[in-house]
Tab-separated table of C-alpha atoms in Angstrom:
chain	number	residue	atom	x	y	z
A	1	MET	CA	-94.158	-2.863	28.860
A	2	LYS	CA	-95.068	0.821	26.813
A	3	ILE	CA	-97.508	2.534	28.669
A	4	SER	CA	-98.941	5.813	27.812
A	5	ARG	CA	-101.620	8.313	29.450
A	6	VAL	CA	-104.649	8.554	27.475
A	7	MET	CA	-109.012	10.029	27.821
A	8	PHE	CA	-111.661	7.803	26.673
A	9	SER	CA	-115.340	8.451	27.902
A	10	GLY	CA	-114.577	11.643	29.389
A	11	ARG	CA	-112.052	9.470	32.099
A	12	SER	CA	-108.076	9.496	31.669
A	13	PHE	CA	-106.373	6.330	32.946
A	14	TYR	CA	-102.732	4.762	32.375
A	15	ALA	CA	-103.647	2.127	29.545
A	16	GLN	CA	-101.210	-0.348	27.837
A	17	HIS	CA	-100.563	-0.203	24.421
A	18	ARG	CA	-100.528	-3.744	22.761
A	19	ASP	CA	-101.416	-4.480	18.749
A	20	GLY	CA	-103.025	-1.036	18.254
A	21	ALA	CA	-105.099	-0.392	21.009
A	22	PHE	CA	-104.836	0.560	24.344
A	23	VAL	CA	-106.125	-1.555	27.614
A	24	CYS	CA	-106.661	-0.005	30.666
A	25	LEU	CA	-105.195	-0.727	33.706
A	26	ASP	CA	-106.887	0.684	36.382
A	27	ARG	CA	-109.224	-1.828	37.333
A	28	ARG	CA	-111.901	0.416	38.955
A	29	LEU	CA	-113.104	2.307	35.707
A	30	GLY	CA	-113.971	-1.842	34.913
A	31	LEU	CA	-112.873	-1.243	31.347
A	32	LYS	CA	-111.940	-4.496	30.316
A	33	GLU	CA	-112.105	-5.125	26.530
A	34	ALA	CA	-109.291	-3.368	24.151
A	35	ILE	CA	-109.671	-0.020	23.078
A	36	PRO	CA	-109.042	0.693	19.083
A	37	GLU	CA	-106.661	4.168	19.044
A	38	ASP	CA	-108.539	6.119	17.608
A	39	GLN	CA	-111.272	5.925	20.151
A	40	VAL	CA	-109.185	7.418	22.444
A	41	THR	CA	-107.169	11.037	23.192
A	42	GLN	CA	-103.547	10.362	24.233
A	43	LEU	CA	-102.218	12.805	27.266
A	44	PRO	CA	-99.239	13.564	28.323
A	45	LEU	CA	-97.084	11.124	29.990
A	46	ALA	CA	-97.761	12.773	32.784
A	47	VAL	CA	-98.583	15.412	35.569
A	48	PRO	CA	-95.858	15.621	37.719
A	49	SER	CA	-96.128	17.739	41.078
A	50	LYS	CA	-91.757	17.700	40.465
A	51	LEU	CA	-90.394	18.109	36.710
A	52	ILE	CA	-86.175	17.639	37.945
A	53	HIS	CA	-84.158	18.426	35.497
A	54	PHE	CA	-80.487	17.141	36.192
A	55	GLY	CA	-77.308	17.648	34.887
A	56	PRO	CA	-73.156	17.793	35.716
A	57	PRO	CA	-71.863	19.924	37.247
A	58	ALA	CA	-70.908	23.305	35.698
A	59	PRO	CA	-67.044	23.741	34.777
A	60	SER	CA	-66.635	25.967	37.770
A	61	ALA	CA	-68.717	23.988	40.257
A	62	THR	CA	-67.686	20.380	42.111
A	63	SER	CA	-72.175	19.557	43.224
A	64	PRO	CA	-74.814	18.836	40.168
A	65	HIS	CA	-76.811	20.978	38.314
A	66	ILE	CA	-80.612	20.551	40.032
A	67	SER	CA	-83.414	22.584	38.917
A	68	LEU	CA	-87.083	22.542	39.137
A	69	LEU	CA	-88.524	22.849	35.957
A	70	PRO	CA	-92.697	23.971	35.992
A	71	PRO	CA	-95.039	21.272	35.040
A	72	SER	CA	-96.099	23.111	32.439
A	73	ALA	CA	-92.979	23.405	30.507
A	74	ILE	CA	-94.208	19.450	29.695
A	75	ASN	CA	-95.002	18.957	25.997
A	76	SER	CA	-95.720	15.233	24.050
A	77	GLY	CA	-94.628	13.445	20.678
A	78	HIS	CA	-95.278	15.204	17.552
A	79	GLU	CA	-96.258	18.969	19.042
A	80	THR	CA	-94.464	21.399	18.344
A	81	VAL	CA	-92.380	23.557	20.473
A	82	HIS	CA	-92.981	27.463	20.479
A	83	ILE	CA	-89.956	30.073	20.771
A	84	PRO	CA	-90.747	33.107	21.695
A	85	ASP	CA	-89.523	35.050	18.175
A	86	CYS	CA	-87.052	37.358	20.629
A	87	ALA	CA	-84.686	34.725	20.960
A	88	THR	CA	-81.082	35.461	20.157
A	89	VAL	CA	-80.251	31.633	19.948
A	90	SER	CA	-81.476	28.421	20.815
A	91	PHE	CA	-80.414	25.257	21.373
A	92	VAL	CA	-82.180	21.389	22.103
A	93	GLU	CA	-80.417	18.370	24.489
A	94	PRO	CA	-80.872	15.049	24.550
A	95	MET	CA	-83.053	13.668	28.170
A	96	LEU	CA	-83.706	10.504	29.729
A	97	ALA	CA	-86.859	10.659	31.484
A	98	VAL	CA	-88.027	8.935	34.890
A	99	PHE	CA	-90.930	8.452	36.305
A	100	PHE	CA	-91.851	7.321	39.845
A	101	GLY	CA	-94.157	4.626	40.810
A	102	ARG	CA	-93.550	5.085	44.177
A	103	GLN	CA	-92.933	7.824	46.914
A	104	CYS	CA	-89.287	7.754	48.257
A	105	HIS	CA	-86.547	9.671	49.735
A	106	CYS	CA	-82.996	8.761	50.437
A	107	ILE	CA	-82.664	5.730	48.618
A	108	SER	CA	-79.665	4.275	47.447
A	109	PRO	CA	-78.727	3.642	44.495
A	110	ALA	CA	-78.651	0.055	44.422
A	111	ASP	CA	-82.573	-0.151	46.009
A	112	MET	CA	-84.057	2.700	43.881
A	113	PRO	CA	-85.129	0.389	40.768
A	114	PRO	CA	-88.213	-0.582	42.273
A	115	TYR	CA	-89.416	3.259	43.047
A	116	ILE	CA	-89.676	3.609	39.019
A	117	PHE	CA	-92.418	3.614	37.166
A	118	GLY	CA	-90.545	3.750	33.644
A	119	PHE	CA	-88.344	5.637	30.712
A	120	SER	CA	-89.291	7.611	28.079
A	121	CYS	CA	-87.178	9.652	25.865
A	122	SER	CA	-87.340	13.570	26.397
A	123	MET	CA	-86.004	16.625	24.528
A	124	SER	CA	-85.160	19.919	26.428
A	125	PHE	CA	-84.876	23.366	24.983
A	126	SER	CA	-83.366	26.136	26.196
A	127	THR	CA	-83.330	30.022	24.262
A	128	HIS	CA	-81.606	32.610	24.894
A	129	ILE	CA	-83.773	36.658	25.458
A	130	GLN	CA	-81.610	39.594	25.998
A	131	GLY	CA	-82.029	40.720	29.644
A	132	LEU	CA	-84.134	37.944	30.594
A	133	THR	CA	-82.280	34.071	30.278
A	134	GLU	CA	-78.810	33.784	29.434
A	135	ASN	CA	-76.000	32.537	30.003
A	136	ASP	CA	-78.525	29.270	30.399
A	137	THR	CA	-80.657	30.201	33.831
A	138	LEU	CA	-83.249	27.831	34.586
A	139	ALA	CA	-85.601	30.723	33.089
A	140	ALA	CA	-83.878	29.192	29.365
A	141	HIS	CA	-85.268	26.047	30.183
A	142	ALA	CA	-88.673	26.645	31.865
A	143	PHE	CA	-91.516	28.504	28.976
A	144	ASP	CA	-94.061	26.084	28.063
A	145	GLY	CA	-93.216	23.371	26.438
A	146	PHE	CA	-89.740	23.250	26.444
A	147	ALA	CA	-89.295	19.556	27.392
A	148	PRO	CA	-90.922	17.009	25.178
A	149	ILE	CA	-91.596	13.451	26.666
A	150	GLY	CA	-92.653	10.717	25.166
A	151	PRO	CA	-94.073	8.681	22.807
A	152	HIS	CA	-94.574	6.526	26.110
A	153	ILE	CA	-93.163	5.348	29.273
A	154	GLU	CA	-91.362	1.795	28.763
A	155	THR	CA	-91.462	-0.276	32.087
A	156	ASP	CA	-88.899	-3.288	30.862
A	157	ILE	CA	-85.490	-1.650	31.411
A	158	GLU	CA	-83.230	-2.573	33.994
A	159	ALA	CA	-79.522	-0.958	33.148
A	160	PRO	CA	-80.730	3.249	32.149
A	161	GLU	CA	-76.932	3.361	31.958
A	162	GLU	CA	-76.519	0.739	28.836
A	163	LEU	CA	-79.664	3.320	26.518
A	164	VAL	CA	-78.407	4.915	23.728
A	165	ALA	CA	-79.714	7.712	22.388
A	166	ALA	CA	-79.844	9.911	18.647
A	167	LEU	CA	-80.512	13.392	17.856
A	168	GLN	CA	-81.828	14.086	14.491
A	169	LYS	CA	-82.417	17.350	13.158
A	170	ASN	CA	-84.980	17.271	9.588
A	171	GLU	CA	-83.607	13.802	9.471
A	172	GLU	CA	-79.585	14.106	9.467
A	173	ASN	CA	-77.686	13.079	12.500
A	174	ALA	CA	-77.102	15.814	14.839
A	175	VAL	CA	-75.591	13.722	17.729
A	176	SER	CA	-75.036	10.331	19.341
A	177	CYS	CA	-75.520	10.162	23.097
A	178	SER	CA	-74.947	7.042	25.724
A	179	PHE	CA	-76.790	7.274	29.070
A	180	SER	CA	-72.598	5.554	30.395
A	181	GLN	CA	-71.747	8.943	29.767
A	182	LEU	CA	-73.069	10.466	32.289
A	183	ALA	CA	-71.269	12.062	35.166
A	184	TYR	CA	-73.507	10.010	37.401
A	185	SER	CA	-75.421	7.399	36.558
A	186	PRO	CA	-79.303	7.093	36.564
A	187	TYR	CA	-79.871	5.485	39.507
A	188	GLU	CA	-76.223	7.986	41.486
A	189	ALA	CA	-78.362	10.762	40.162
A	190	LEU	CA	-82.092	9.505	41.507
A	191	SER	CA	-81.070	9.298	44.332
A	192	MET	CA	-78.912	12.046	44.519
A	193	ILE	CA	-82.248	13.361	44.542
A	194	SER	CA	-83.738	11.606	46.932
A	195	SER	CA	-81.792	12.806	49.522
A	196	ILE	CA	-82.515	16.415	48.395
A	197	MET	CA	-86.115	15.907	48.198
A	198	THR	CA	-89.329	13.319	48.781
A	199	ILE	CA	-90.091	11.792	44.776
A	200	ASN	CA	-94.200	12.030	45.174
A	201	PRO	CA	-95.204	8.828	42.596
A	202	GLY	CA	-96.197	10.969	38.843
A	203	ASP	CA	-93.097	13.284	39.718
A	204	LEU	CA	-90.301	13.058	36.080
A	205	ILE	CA	-87.188	13.726	36.280
A	206	VAL	CA	-84.812	14.469	33.280
A	207	LEU	CA	-81.104	13.565	32.930
A	208	GLY	CA	-78.283	14.499	30.272
A	209	ASP	CA	-75.387	16.535	29.520
A	210	PRO	CA	-75.465	20.008	28.093
A	211	LYS	CA	-72.037	18.828	26.079
A	212	TRP	CA	-74.904	16.610	23.997
A	213	LYS	CA	-77.275	20.125	22.905
A	214	GLN	CA	-77.376	21.310	19.045
A	215	ARG	CA	-78.779	24.334	18.049
A	216	VAL	CA	-82.111	24.765	16.478
A	217	ARG	CA	-83.953	27.480	13.880
A	218	GLU	CA	-87.451	27.720	13.106
A	219	ASN	CA	-88.809	25.052	10.766
A	220	ASP	CA	-86.549	22.631	12.291
A	221	ILE	CA	-87.894	18.799	12.957
A	222	ILE	CA	-86.192	17.590	16.069
A	223	THR	CA	-86.283	13.486	16.413
A	224	LEU	CA	-84.979	11.553	19.581
A	225	HIS	CA	-84.394	7.598	19.201
A	226	ILE	CA	-83.826	5.108	21.755
A	227	PRO	CA	-84.129	1.548	20.705
A	228	GLU	CA	-85.473	0.254	23.725
A	229	ILE	CA	-88.522	2.869	24.141
A	230	GLY	CA	-89.060	4.642	20.892
A	231	THR	CA	-88.676	7.853	18.589
A	232	LEU	CA	-90.323	11.147	19.821
A	233	GLU	CA	-90.081	13.931	17.500
A	234	ASN	CA	-91.124	17.441	18.058
A	235	SER	CA	-91.087	20.660	15.375
A	236	VAL	CA	-89.909	23.870	16.422
A	237	ARG	CA	-91.751	27.184	15.423
A	238	CYS	CA	-90.835	31.069	16.318
A	239	ASP	CA	-93.898	32.574	17.993
A	240	LYS	CA	-94.212	36.491	17.607
A	241	ALA	CA	-97.238	36.395	19.823
A	242	LEU	CA	-94.995	35.653	23.152
A	243	ALA	CA	-94.838	37.542	25.474
A	244	HIS	CA	-90.811	38.452	26.328
A	245	ALA	CA	-88.671	41.440	27.913
A	246	THR	CA	-85.681	43.439	28.147
A	247	VAL	CA	-83.493	44.068	30.353
A	248	THR	CA	-82.286	47.597	30.465
A	249	ALA	CA	-81.307	48.385	34.617
A	250	VAL	CA	-80.639	45.667	37.101
A	251	ALA	CA	-81.504	47.606	40.185
A	252	PRO	CA	-83.171	50.787	41.082
A	253	ASP	CA	-82.068	53.849	41.359
A	254	LEU	CA	-81.599	54.559	45.394
A	255	GLN	CA	-80.565	57.668	44.548
C-alpha cells in the first residue's frame, strides 16, 4: 500500500494513493470518498519527534554511527536542496527511510516488523564549510532540507534487506547499492537503536553507508529509485542567502 500525508479542506491526514486519487485512512474525519490528486496538497511524509541517522562504524571505531538530526532537515520529494554558497564540497548518500507506527523499546530484530509502519526512499546530503562542518560531523548533515524523503510510504515490504537502490545524477547512473551490503541488517540496526532510546509512532530512521556517497554540485538533479517503493528526485542549488561562519579560533585566549 502506498501512503502519503496530505492536506484537504484545511485538515492533514494520511491517505492511500490509488488510481490517481487519495483515500483518507482516518475514519474519524468522515472522508469516505476518494479525493482527486489535484484537490490535495502533499505534505512531508512525517513530522517526527526524532530523525535518526544510522550508519556503519567509522574506520577507527567498533560501534555503529548513530546521530540525531533535527526534523527541519526533512525535505519532500521534488523540492530543492539548498546548499550554502560558502561550502567547499558537498555530497549525497542514498538511504532507506523507516517509519514507525508503534512505540517500541528494547525490541529484538525478529520482533521488529510489527512496529514498522513502512519504508521510503531517502537521501542524506552533507556539506563541508571551513571551521564549521569539516570531517563529516553531525552538523554537515543537519542543514534544513538536507534529508529528502519520498515519494510515499510503502507498507508492503517484508524483507527490506533485499531492496536495491539506484542513484542517478543528471540522468546518469552514479551508484547502485543493495541494503543487504549494510554492516547491520535493517532490523538489526533498528533493534540497536531501540535498545538505546524509545522510538515513538511517527519517528523516522534512515539507514545507509558513507561508501555510497557521491559528490554533488549546483544545478545537479539527483534521483533515487527503489523499484518496490518508487522514485525520489531533488534538485541542488547554492544559496548565497544562507548564513555561514568561519571559525578562526577554537578556544578563547585565557591569558
